[in-house]
Amino acid sequence: SHFSSHPLPTPPHSCPSSSLQPSYPLPMPTENLSAVLHGVNDLRLESTPTPSSPLPPGHVLLAIRSVGICGSDVHYWTHGAIGDFVLTSPMTLGHEASAEVVEVGEGVEGLAKGDRVAIEPGVPCRTCGHCKGGTYNLCAKMSFCATPPVNGSLTRRFVHPADFCFKIPDHVSYDGAALLEPLSVGVHATNRAGVKLGSTVLICGAGTIGLANLVTALAKGASAVAVTDIDDGRLAVAKSLGAAATVNVRGRS
């Protein structure tokens, strides 16, 4: 088969969080356009194989509608690795995603064609002690989207386990649903920090995750949240979202 590839420009030194909203119609596309990373600074838009029936039992075929660009995506793009996870073969990027269900596999319950969903990108083994004990996020055999060698969801069609796809209400947009994955980081962090009514909170960094922590802390009743960063624009966003104080720490120790 022929793969049409289009190298993308070298990334800037910093890349703010954003989302991609495909405009293709729901009928099966003739090309499964994907953002495929081949190496450092070598990101290409390519037509990759379109998933075909029958689907694996318990899985759904998704039409991806919005994908956030995470700092980890940019890091793989600019460095080719994060810690022990090293890119050794082409990999589709993206793990913060929302989608519409276009087909359900055998045994799927609770989802149907046309459902709008947010995707949980990490799929554990389901059988180890952590999985059985409810801390499946610590599973040593976790298969996580866009973590080598697992392909991500920055593509048109994507197959994923149905029980890691969560229906979203009508008032939540696809872009908003794609932000649920980074928002969950804020929820987890504030849970671990014990943020509650009347808490005072310091957040270091006003990027996407920092802002997710900000809105989560305020929703939990924090009385005052201070945010630091080295970029005045990001601090202005934090202020607009309810930060009681913002401090630019550039050049400070």
Short mmCIF file of C-alpha atoms in Angstrom, two decimals:
data_model
loop_
_atom_site.label_atom_id
_atom_site.label_comp_id
_atom_site.label_asym_id
_atom_site.label_seq_id
_atom_site.Cartn_x
_atom_site.Cartn_y
_atom_site.Cartn_z
CA SER A 1 0.00 0.00 0.00
CA HIS A 2 1.08 3.59 -0.60
CA PHE A 3 1.75 5.91 2.31
CA SER A 4 1.73 9.60 1.49
CA SER A 5 3.92 11.45 3.97
CA HIS A 6 4.35 15.15 4.54
CA PRO A 7 7.16 16.19 6.93
CA LEU A 8 6.05 18.93 9.35
CA PRO A 9 8.19 21.94 10.28
CA THR A 10 10.68 21.75 13.13
CA PRO A 11 8.82 22.51 16.41
CA PRO A 12 9.39 25.71 18.36
CA HIS A 13 11.21 25.63 21.70
CA SER A 14 7.88 25.72 23.51
CA CYS A 15 4.47 24.61 22.38
CA PRO A 16 1.28 25.66 24.21
CA SER A 17 -1.46 23.14 24.72
CA SER A 18 -3.98 23.06 21.90
CA SER A 19 -6.44 20.71 20.29
CA LEU A 20 -7.09 19.49 16.79
CA GLN A 21 -10.68 19.34 15.59
CA PRO A 22 -11.04 17.12 12.50
CA SER A 23 -13.58 18.31 9.95
CA TYR A 24 -14.04 15.02 8.06
CA PRO A 25 -17.50 13.42 7.88
CA LEU A 26 -18.40 10.27 9.79
CA PRO A 27 -18.44 7.83 6.83
CA MET A 28 -15.24 5.77 6.73
CA PRO A 29 -12.47 7.95 5.30
CA THR A 30 -10.45 6.71 2.36
CA GLU A 31 -7.30 7.76 4.22
CA ASN A 32 -6.64 7.25 7.92
CA LEU A 33 -4.62 10.43 8.25
CA SER A 34 -2.32 10.22 11.27
CA ALA A 35 0.45 12.30 12.87
CA VAL A 36 3.34 9.83 12.87
CA LEU A 37 6.64 10.51 14.60
CA HIS A 38 9.61 8.90 12.81
CA GLY A 39 12.42 10.43 14.84
CA VAL A 40 13.65 13.62 16.46
CA ASN A 41 12.06 16.59 14.65
CA ASP A 42 10.62 14.19 12.07
CA LEU A 43 6.83 14.32 12.40
CA ARG A 44 4.80 13.42 9.31
CA LEU A 45 1.15 13.37 8.32
CA GLU A 46 0.66 9.92 6.81
CA SER A 47 -2.12 7.66 5.65
CA THR A 48 -1.93 4.67 8.00
CA PRO A 49 -3.98 1.44 7.79
CA THR A 50 -7.66 1.98 8.56
CA PRO A 51 -8.94 -0.42 11.24
CA SER A 52 -11.22 -3.06 9.74
CA SER A 53 -13.88 -5.45 10.97
CA PRO A 54 -14.22 -7.61 12.86
CA LEU A 55 -13.07 -5.63 15.87
CA PRO A 56 -11.43 -7.41 18.80
CA PRO A 57 -14.03 -8.48 21.39
CA GLY A 58 -14.73 -5.74 23.90
CA HIS A 59 -13.40 -2.97 21.66
CA VAL A 60 -14.96 -0.06 19.77
CA LEU A 61 -13.99 1.74 16.57
CA LEU A 62 -13.82 5.48 17.14
CA ALA A 63 -13.92 8.53 14.90
CA ILE A 64 -11.50 10.82 16.68
CA ARG A 65 -12.94 14.31 17.07
CA SER A 66 -10.45 16.26 19.19
CA VAL A 67 -6.93 15.57 20.44
CA GLY A 68 -4.92 17.69 22.87
CA ILE A 69 -1.21 18.25 22.31
CA CYS A 70 0.52 17.20 25.53
CA GLY A 71 3.98 18.21 26.65
CA SER A 72 4.97 14.55 26.33
CA ASP A 73 4.04 14.60 22.62
CA VAL A 74 6.29 17.62 22.12
CA HIS A 75 9.09 16.00 24.14
CA TYR A 76 9.02 12.84 22.02
CA TRP A 77 9.03 15.10 18.94
CA THR A 78 12.05 17.13 20.06
CA HIS A 79 14.01 14.47 21.98
CA GLY A 80 12.77 11.08 20.77
CA ALA A 81 12.52 9.73 24.30
CA ILE A 82 11.17 10.31 27.80
CA GLY A 83 13.21 8.47 30.41
CA ASP A 84 13.29 4.78 29.60
CA PHE A 85 10.66 5.14 26.86
CA VAL A 86 12.61 5.54 23.64
CA LEU A 87 11.22 5.86 20.12
CA THR A 88 12.68 3.03 18.05
CA SER A 89 10.06 2.82 15.29
CA PRO A 90 7.38 5.15 13.83
CA MET A 91 4.64 5.98 16.35
CA THR A 92 1.37 7.91 16.10
CA LEU A 93 1.23 10.69 18.69
CA GLY A 94 -1.68 11.80 20.88
CA HIS A 95 -3.36 10.55 24.04
CA GLU A 96 -5.76 13.32 25.16
CA ALA A 97 -8.72 12.51 22.97
CA SER A 98 -12.47 12.49 22.48
CA ALA A 99 -14.37 10.64 19.78
CA GLU A 100 -17.62 9.29 18.39
CA VAL A 101 -18.31 5.57 18.39
CA VAL A 102 -18.79 4.28 14.83
CA GLU A 103 -18.75 0.51 15.48
CA VAL A 104 -18.87 -1.80 18.51
CA GLY A 105 -17.20 -5.18 18.84
CA GLU A 106 -18.57 -8.39 20.25
CA GLY A 107 -19.43 -8.29 23.94
CA VAL A 108 -19.50 -4.51 24.27
CA GLU A 109 -22.15 -3.26 26.69
CA GLY A 110 -23.07 0.31 27.55
CA LEU A 111 -21.84 1.87 24.31
CA ALA A 112 -23.53 2.14 20.93
CA LYS A 113 -22.86 3.66 17.54
CA GLY A 114 -23.16 7.44 17.75
CA ASP A 115 -22.16 7.76 21.41
CA ARG A 116 -19.80 10.62 22.20
CA VAL A 117 -16.93 9.56 24.45
CA ALA A 118 -13.78 10.65 26.22
CA ILE A 119 -10.90 8.19 26.03
CA GLU A 120 -8.85 6.97 28.97
CA PRO A 121 -5.50 6.37 27.23
CA GLY A 122 -3.88 3.91 29.63
CA VAL A 123 -5.03 0.28 29.45
CA PRO A 124 -3.65 -2.02 32.17
CA CYS A 125 -3.22 -5.80 32.16
CA ARG A 126 -6.28 -6.24 34.44
CA THR A 127 -4.77 -9.29 36.19
CA CYS A 128 -1.81 -8.12 38.34
CA GLY A 129 -1.99 -7.18 42.00
CA HIS A 130 -2.26 -3.46 41.29
CA CYS A 131 -5.09 -4.00 38.81
CA LYS A 132 -7.02 -6.30 41.14
CA GLY A 133 -6.38 -3.97 44.06
CA GLY A 134 -7.85 -0.95 42.28
CA THR A 135 -4.59 0.91 41.61
CA TYR A 136 -4.41 -0.09 37.96
CA ASN A 137 -2.61 3.16 37.15
CA LEU A 138 0.47 1.50 38.67
CA CYS A 139 0.27 -1.59 36.44
CA ALA A 140 3.76 -2.49 35.20
CA LYS A 141 2.27 -3.76 31.94
CA MET A 142 0.31 -0.58 31.19
CA SER A 143 -0.28 0.04 27.48
CA PHE A 144 -0.48 3.83 27.14
CA CYS A 145 -1.33 5.71 23.96
CA ALA A 146 1.66 7.43 22.32
CA THR A 147 4.17 5.83 24.67
CA PRO A 148 6.65 3.71 22.71
CA PRO A 149 5.90 1.33 21.16
CA VAL A 150 2.12 1.98 21.46
CA ASN A 151 0.45 4.17 18.83
CA GLY A 152 -1.61 7.13 19.94
CA SER A 153 -4.92 8.67 18.96
CA LEU A 154 -3.88 11.60 16.74
CA THR A 155 -5.50 9.82 13.81
CA ARG A 156 -8.89 9.65 12.11
CA ARG A 157 -9.95 6.14 13.16
CA PHE A 158 -8.84 4.45 16.36
CA VAL A 159 -9.69 1.15 18.08
CA HIS A 160 -9.82 1.14 21.90
CA PRO A 161 -11.22 -1.06 24.70
CA ALA A 162 -14.82 -0.07 25.32
CA ASP A 163 -14.47 0.01 29.10
CA PHE A 164 -11.87 2.76 28.76
CA CYS A 165 -14.25 4.97 26.76
CA PHE A 166 -16.62 7.13 28.81
CA LYS A 167 -19.80 8.73 27.51
CA ILE A 168 -19.96 12.50 27.77
CA PRO A 169 -23.12 14.59 28.26
CA ASP A 170 -24.50 16.73 25.46
CA HIS A 171 -23.34 20.01 27.03
CA VAL A 172 -19.67 18.93 26.97
CA SER A 173 -17.92 19.67 23.68
CA TYR A 174 -15.44 17.33 22.03
CA ASP A 175 -12.67 19.83 22.80
CA GLY A 176 -13.77 19.93 26.44
CA ALA A 177 -13.88 16.14 26.60
CA ALA A 178 -10.31 15.91 25.27
CA LEU A 179 -9.25 17.99 28.27
CA LEU A 180 -10.65 15.45 30.75
CA GLU A 181 -7.40 13.47 30.69
CA PRO A 182 -5.20 16.40 31.82
CA LEU A 183 -7.99 17.49 34.19
CA SER A 184 -7.76 14.08 35.85
CA VAL A 185 -4.13 14.90 36.69
CA GLY A 186 -5.36 17.93 38.62
CA VAL A 187 -8.00 15.88 40.40
CA HIS A 188 -5.43 13.22 41.39
CA ALA A 189 -2.87 15.81 42.52
CA THR A 190 -5.33 17.74 44.67
CA ASN A 191 -6.63 14.50 46.16
CA ARG A 192 -3.09 13.47 47.13
CA ALA A 193 -2.39 16.95 48.53
CA GLY A 194 -5.57 16.85 50.62
CA VAL A 195 -6.98 20.09 49.18
CA LYS A 196 -10.30 20.89 50.84
CA LEU A 197 -12.51 23.78 51.95
CA GLY A 198 -10.33 26.63 53.18
CA SER A 199 -7.02 25.27 51.89
CA THR A 200 -4.28 27.59 50.68
CA VAL A 201 -2.44 26.23 47.66
CA LEU A 202 0.75 27.03 45.74
CA ILE A 203 1.01 25.81 42.14
CA CYS A 204 4.38 25.99 40.40
CA GLY A 205 3.75 26.39 36.70
CA ALA A 206 0.76 27.79 34.78
CA GLY A 207 0.74 25.38 31.86
CA THR A 208 -2.17 23.10 31.11
CA ILE A 209 -1.56 20.85 34.13
CA GLY A 210 -0.99 23.80 36.44
CA LEU A 211 -4.24 25.40 35.31
CA ALA A 212 -6.04 22.07 35.74
CA ASN A 213 -4.79 22.00 39.32
CA LEU A 214 -5.94 25.60 39.79
CA VAL A 215 -9.53 25.06 38.72
CA THR A 216 -9.72 21.77 40.61
CA ALA A 217 -8.39 23.30 43.83
CA LEU A 218 -10.91 26.14 43.57
CA ALA A 219 -13.73 23.67 42.89
CA LYS A 220 -12.75 21.82 46.07
CA GLY A 221 -13.10 25.00 48.10
CA ALA A 222 -9.54 26.30 48.37
CA SER A 223 -9.65 29.81 49.83
CA ALA A 224 -6.56 31.09 48.06
CA VAL A 225 -4.41 29.71 45.24
CA ALA A 226 -1.10 31.28 44.23
CA VAL A 227 0.50 30.40 40.89
CA THR A 228 4.08 30.90 39.71
CA ASP A 229 5.48 30.79 36.18
CA ILE A 230 8.09 32.49 33.98
CA ASP A 231 5.58 33.66 31.36
CA ASP A 232 3.31 36.65 32.01
CA GLY A 233 0.76 35.48 29.44
CA ARG A 234 0.23 32.19 31.23
CA LEU A 235 0.03 33.98 34.57
CA ALA A 236 -2.66 36.26 33.15
CA VAL A 237 -4.71 33.18 32.23
CA ALA A 238 -4.24 31.81 35.75
CA LYS A 239 -5.42 35.14 37.17
CA SER A 240 -8.49 35.09 34.94
CA LEU A 241 -9.33 31.59 36.19
CA GLY A 242 -9.33 32.67 39.83
CA ALA A 243 -5.75 32.65 41.11
CA ALA A 244 -5.50 34.96 44.14
CA ALA A 245 -1.88 35.77 43.40
CA THR A 246 0.51 35.24 40.49
CA VAL A 247 4.30 35.58 40.59
CA ASN A 248 6.73 35.65 37.67
CA VAL A 249 9.78 33.79 38.98
CA ARG A 250 12.03 34.29 35.95
CA GLY A 251 15.56 35.02 37.17
CA ARG A 252 14.70 34.20 40.78
CA SER A 253 15.98 31.36 42.95
#
